PDB file of C-alpha atoms in Angstrom:
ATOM      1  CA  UNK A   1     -13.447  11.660   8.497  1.00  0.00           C
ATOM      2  CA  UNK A   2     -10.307   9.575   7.647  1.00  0.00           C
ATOM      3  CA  UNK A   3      -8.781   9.763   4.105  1.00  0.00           C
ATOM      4  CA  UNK A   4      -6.208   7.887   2.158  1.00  0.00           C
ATOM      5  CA  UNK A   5      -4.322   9.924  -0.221  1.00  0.00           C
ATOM      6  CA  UNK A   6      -1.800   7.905  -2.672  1.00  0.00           C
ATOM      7  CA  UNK A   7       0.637   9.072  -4.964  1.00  0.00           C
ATOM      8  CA  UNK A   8       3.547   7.626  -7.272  1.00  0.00           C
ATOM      9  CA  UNK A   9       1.898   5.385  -9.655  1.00  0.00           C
ATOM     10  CA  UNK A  10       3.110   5.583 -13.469  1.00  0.00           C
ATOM     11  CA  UNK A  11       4.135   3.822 -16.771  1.00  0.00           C
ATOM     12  CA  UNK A  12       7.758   2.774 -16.470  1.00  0.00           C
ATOM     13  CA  UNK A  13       9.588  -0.181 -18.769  1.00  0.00           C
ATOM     14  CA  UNK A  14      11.009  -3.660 -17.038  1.00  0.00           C
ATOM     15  CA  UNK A  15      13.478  -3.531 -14.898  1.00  0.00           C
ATOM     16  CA  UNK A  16      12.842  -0.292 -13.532  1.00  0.00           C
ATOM     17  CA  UNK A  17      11.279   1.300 -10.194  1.00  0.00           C
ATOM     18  CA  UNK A  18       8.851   2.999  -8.923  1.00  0.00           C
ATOM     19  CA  UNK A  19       7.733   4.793  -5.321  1.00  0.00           C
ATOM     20  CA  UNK A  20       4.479   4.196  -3.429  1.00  0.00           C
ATOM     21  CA  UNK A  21       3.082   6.842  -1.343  1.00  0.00           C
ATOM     22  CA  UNK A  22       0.226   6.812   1.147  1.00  0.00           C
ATOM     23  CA  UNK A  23      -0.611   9.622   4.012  1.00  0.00           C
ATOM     24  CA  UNK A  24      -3.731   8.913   6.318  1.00  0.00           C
ATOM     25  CA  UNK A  25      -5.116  12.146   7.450  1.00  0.00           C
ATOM     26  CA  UNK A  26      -8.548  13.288   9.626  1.00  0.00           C
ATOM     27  CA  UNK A  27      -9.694  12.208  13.198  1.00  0.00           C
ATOM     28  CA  UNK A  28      -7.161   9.455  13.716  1.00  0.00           C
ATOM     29  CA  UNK A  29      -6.048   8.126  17.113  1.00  0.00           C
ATOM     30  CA  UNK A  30      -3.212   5.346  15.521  1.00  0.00           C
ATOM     31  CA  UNK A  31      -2.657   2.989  12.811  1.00  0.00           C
ATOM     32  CA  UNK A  32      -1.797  -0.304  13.248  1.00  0.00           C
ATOM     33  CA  UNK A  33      -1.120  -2.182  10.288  1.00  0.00           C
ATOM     34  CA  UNK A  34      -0.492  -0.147   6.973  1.00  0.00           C
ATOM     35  CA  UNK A  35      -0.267  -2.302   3.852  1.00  0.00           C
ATOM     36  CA  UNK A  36      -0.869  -2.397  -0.214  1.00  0.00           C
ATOM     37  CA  UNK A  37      -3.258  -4.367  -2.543  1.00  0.00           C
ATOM     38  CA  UNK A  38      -3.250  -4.693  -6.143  1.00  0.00           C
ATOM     39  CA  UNK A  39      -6.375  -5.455  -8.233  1.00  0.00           C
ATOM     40  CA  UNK A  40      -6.309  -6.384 -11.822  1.00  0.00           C
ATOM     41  CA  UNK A  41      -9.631  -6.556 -13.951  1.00  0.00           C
ATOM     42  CA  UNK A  42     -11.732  -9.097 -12.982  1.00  0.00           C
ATOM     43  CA  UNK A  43      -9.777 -10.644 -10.567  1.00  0.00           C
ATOM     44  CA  UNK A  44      -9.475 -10.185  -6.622  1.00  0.00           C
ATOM     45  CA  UNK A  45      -7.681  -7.697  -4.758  1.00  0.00           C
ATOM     46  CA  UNK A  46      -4.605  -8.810  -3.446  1.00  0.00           C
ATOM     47  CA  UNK A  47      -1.934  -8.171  -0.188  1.00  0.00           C
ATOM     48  CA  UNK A  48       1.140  -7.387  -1.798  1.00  0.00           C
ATOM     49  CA  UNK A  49       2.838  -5.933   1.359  1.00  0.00           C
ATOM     50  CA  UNK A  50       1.786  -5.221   4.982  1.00  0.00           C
ATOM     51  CA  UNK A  51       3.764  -3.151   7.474  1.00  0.00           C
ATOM     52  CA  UNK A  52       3.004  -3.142  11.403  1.00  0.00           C
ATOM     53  CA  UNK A  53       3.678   0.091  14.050  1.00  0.00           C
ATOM     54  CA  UNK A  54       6.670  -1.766  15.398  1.00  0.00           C
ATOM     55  CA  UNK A  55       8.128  -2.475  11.416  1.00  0.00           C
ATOM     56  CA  UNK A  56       7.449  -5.982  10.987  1.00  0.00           C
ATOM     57  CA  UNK A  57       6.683  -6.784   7.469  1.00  0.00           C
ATOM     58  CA  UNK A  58       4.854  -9.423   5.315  1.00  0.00           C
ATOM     59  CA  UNK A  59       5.373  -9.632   1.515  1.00  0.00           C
ATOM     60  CA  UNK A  60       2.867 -12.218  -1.041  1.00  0.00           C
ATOM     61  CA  UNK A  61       6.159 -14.259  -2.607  1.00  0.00           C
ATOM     62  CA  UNK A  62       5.978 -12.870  -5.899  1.00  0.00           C
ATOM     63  CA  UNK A  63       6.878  -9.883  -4.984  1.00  0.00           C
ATOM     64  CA  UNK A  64       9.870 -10.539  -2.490  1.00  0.00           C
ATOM     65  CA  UNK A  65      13.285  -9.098  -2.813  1.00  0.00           C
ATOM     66  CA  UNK A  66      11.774  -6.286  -5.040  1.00  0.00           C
ATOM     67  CA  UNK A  67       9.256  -4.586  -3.243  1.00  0.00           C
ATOM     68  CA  UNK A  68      10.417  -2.998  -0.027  1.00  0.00           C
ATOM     69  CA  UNK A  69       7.165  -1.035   2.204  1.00  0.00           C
ATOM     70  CA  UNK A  70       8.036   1.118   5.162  1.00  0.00           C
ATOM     71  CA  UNK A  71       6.390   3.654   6.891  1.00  0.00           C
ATOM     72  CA  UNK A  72       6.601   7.078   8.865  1.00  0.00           C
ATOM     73  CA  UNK A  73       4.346   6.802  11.976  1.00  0.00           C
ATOM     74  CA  UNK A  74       4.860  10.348  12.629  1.00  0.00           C
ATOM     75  CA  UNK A  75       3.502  11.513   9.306  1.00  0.00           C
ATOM     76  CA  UNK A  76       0.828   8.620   8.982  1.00  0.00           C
ATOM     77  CA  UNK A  77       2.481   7.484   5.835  1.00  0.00           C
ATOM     78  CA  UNK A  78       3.148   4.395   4.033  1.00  0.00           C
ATOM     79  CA  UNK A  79       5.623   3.599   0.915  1.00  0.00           C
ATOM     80  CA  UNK A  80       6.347   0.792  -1.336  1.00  0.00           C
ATOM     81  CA  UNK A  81       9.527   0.580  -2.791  1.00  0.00           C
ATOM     82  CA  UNK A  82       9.265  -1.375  -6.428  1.00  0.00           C
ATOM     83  CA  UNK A  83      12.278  -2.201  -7.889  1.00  0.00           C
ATOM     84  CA  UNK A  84      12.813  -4.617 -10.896  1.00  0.00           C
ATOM     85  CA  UNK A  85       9.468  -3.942 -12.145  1.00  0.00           C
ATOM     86  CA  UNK A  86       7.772  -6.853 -14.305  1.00  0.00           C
ATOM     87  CA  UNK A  87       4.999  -6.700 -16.735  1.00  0.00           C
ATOM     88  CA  UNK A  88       3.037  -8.917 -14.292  1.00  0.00           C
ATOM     89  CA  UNK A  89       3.091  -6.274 -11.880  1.00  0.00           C
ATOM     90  CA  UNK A  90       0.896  -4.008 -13.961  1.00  0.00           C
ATOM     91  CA  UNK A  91      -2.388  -3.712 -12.515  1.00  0.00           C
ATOM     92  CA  UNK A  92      -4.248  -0.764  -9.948  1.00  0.00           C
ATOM     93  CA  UNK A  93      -2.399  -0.617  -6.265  1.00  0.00           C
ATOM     94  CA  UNK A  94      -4.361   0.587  -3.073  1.00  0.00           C
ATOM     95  CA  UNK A  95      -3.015   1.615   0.017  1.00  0.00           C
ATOM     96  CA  UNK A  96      -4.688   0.361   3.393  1.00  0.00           C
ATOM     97  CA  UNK A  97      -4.825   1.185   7.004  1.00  0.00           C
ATOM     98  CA  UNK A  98      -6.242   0.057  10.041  1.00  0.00           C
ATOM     99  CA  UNK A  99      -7.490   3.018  11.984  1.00  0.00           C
ATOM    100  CA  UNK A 100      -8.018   3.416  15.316  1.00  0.00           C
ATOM    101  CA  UNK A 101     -10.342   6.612  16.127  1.00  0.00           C
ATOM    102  CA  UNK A 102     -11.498   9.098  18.411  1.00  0.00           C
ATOM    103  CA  UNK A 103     -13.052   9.311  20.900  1.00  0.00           C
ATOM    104  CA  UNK A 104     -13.413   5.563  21.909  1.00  0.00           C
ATOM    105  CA  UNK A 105     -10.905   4.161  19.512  1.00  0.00           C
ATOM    106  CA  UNK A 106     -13.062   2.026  17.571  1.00  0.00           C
ATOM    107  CA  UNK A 107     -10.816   0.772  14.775  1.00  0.00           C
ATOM    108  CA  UNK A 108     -11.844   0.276  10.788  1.00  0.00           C
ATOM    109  CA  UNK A 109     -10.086  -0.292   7.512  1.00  0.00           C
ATOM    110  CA  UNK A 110      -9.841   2.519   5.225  1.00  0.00           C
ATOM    111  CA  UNK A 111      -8.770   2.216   1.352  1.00  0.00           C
ATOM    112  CA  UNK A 112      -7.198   5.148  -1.060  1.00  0.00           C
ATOM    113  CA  UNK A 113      -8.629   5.591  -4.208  1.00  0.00           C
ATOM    114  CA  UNK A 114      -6.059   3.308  -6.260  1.00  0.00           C
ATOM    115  CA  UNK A 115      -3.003   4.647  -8.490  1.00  0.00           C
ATOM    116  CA  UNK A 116      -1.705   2.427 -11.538  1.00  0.00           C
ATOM    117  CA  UNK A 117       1.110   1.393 -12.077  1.00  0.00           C
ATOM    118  CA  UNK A 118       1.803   0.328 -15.829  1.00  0.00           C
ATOM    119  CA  UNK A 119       5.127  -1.630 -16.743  1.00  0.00           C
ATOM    120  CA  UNK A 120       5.529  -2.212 -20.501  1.00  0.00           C
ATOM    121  CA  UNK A 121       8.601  -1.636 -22.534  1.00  0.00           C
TER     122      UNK A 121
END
């Protein structure tokens, strides 16, 4: 059993920030990529940031130079940095993993449950 467990999301005003959490625990043998989606109502999920074991990053434009993700491999945790919050960035963000597991290392992608994040002045 793998679980993603976020935490951080909140109602904040423009301009403002606001942390991302995300720590993978259960039968894990490594994560490769860690990354975040956003899904608004009625619309598809999607990437906002991806982060790789080595640190090598990928951002969707709209959210570059504000948004920073990183990652503690030794805690099997992910964070998003979101700074100069817009009202456009209002919506329900999920954290994501790749998981490799024991005993053969088959790998699958595992979701948390979603946190919101609300920006409104």
């Amino acid at each position: 059993q793998v679980q993603l467990v976020e935490s951080g999301g909140g109602l904040v005003q423009p301009g403002e920030s606001l942390r991302l959490s995300c720590a993978a625990s259960g039968s894990i043998f490594s994560i490769d990529v860690m990354g975040w989606y956003r899904q608004a109502p009625g619309k598809q999920r999607e990437m906002v940031a991806h982060i790789t074991t080595t640190g090598r990053t990928n951002y969707r434009d709209s959210v570059k130079g504000r948004f920073t993700i990183s990652r503690d491999n030794a805690k099997n945790t992910v964070y998003l940095q979101m700074n100069s919050l817009k009202p456009e960035d209002t919506t329900v963000y999920y954290c994501y993993a790749h998981i490799s597991r024991p005993p053969a290392g088959a790998r699958y992608d595992y979701w948390g449950q979603g946190t919101q994040v609300t920006v409104s002045s």
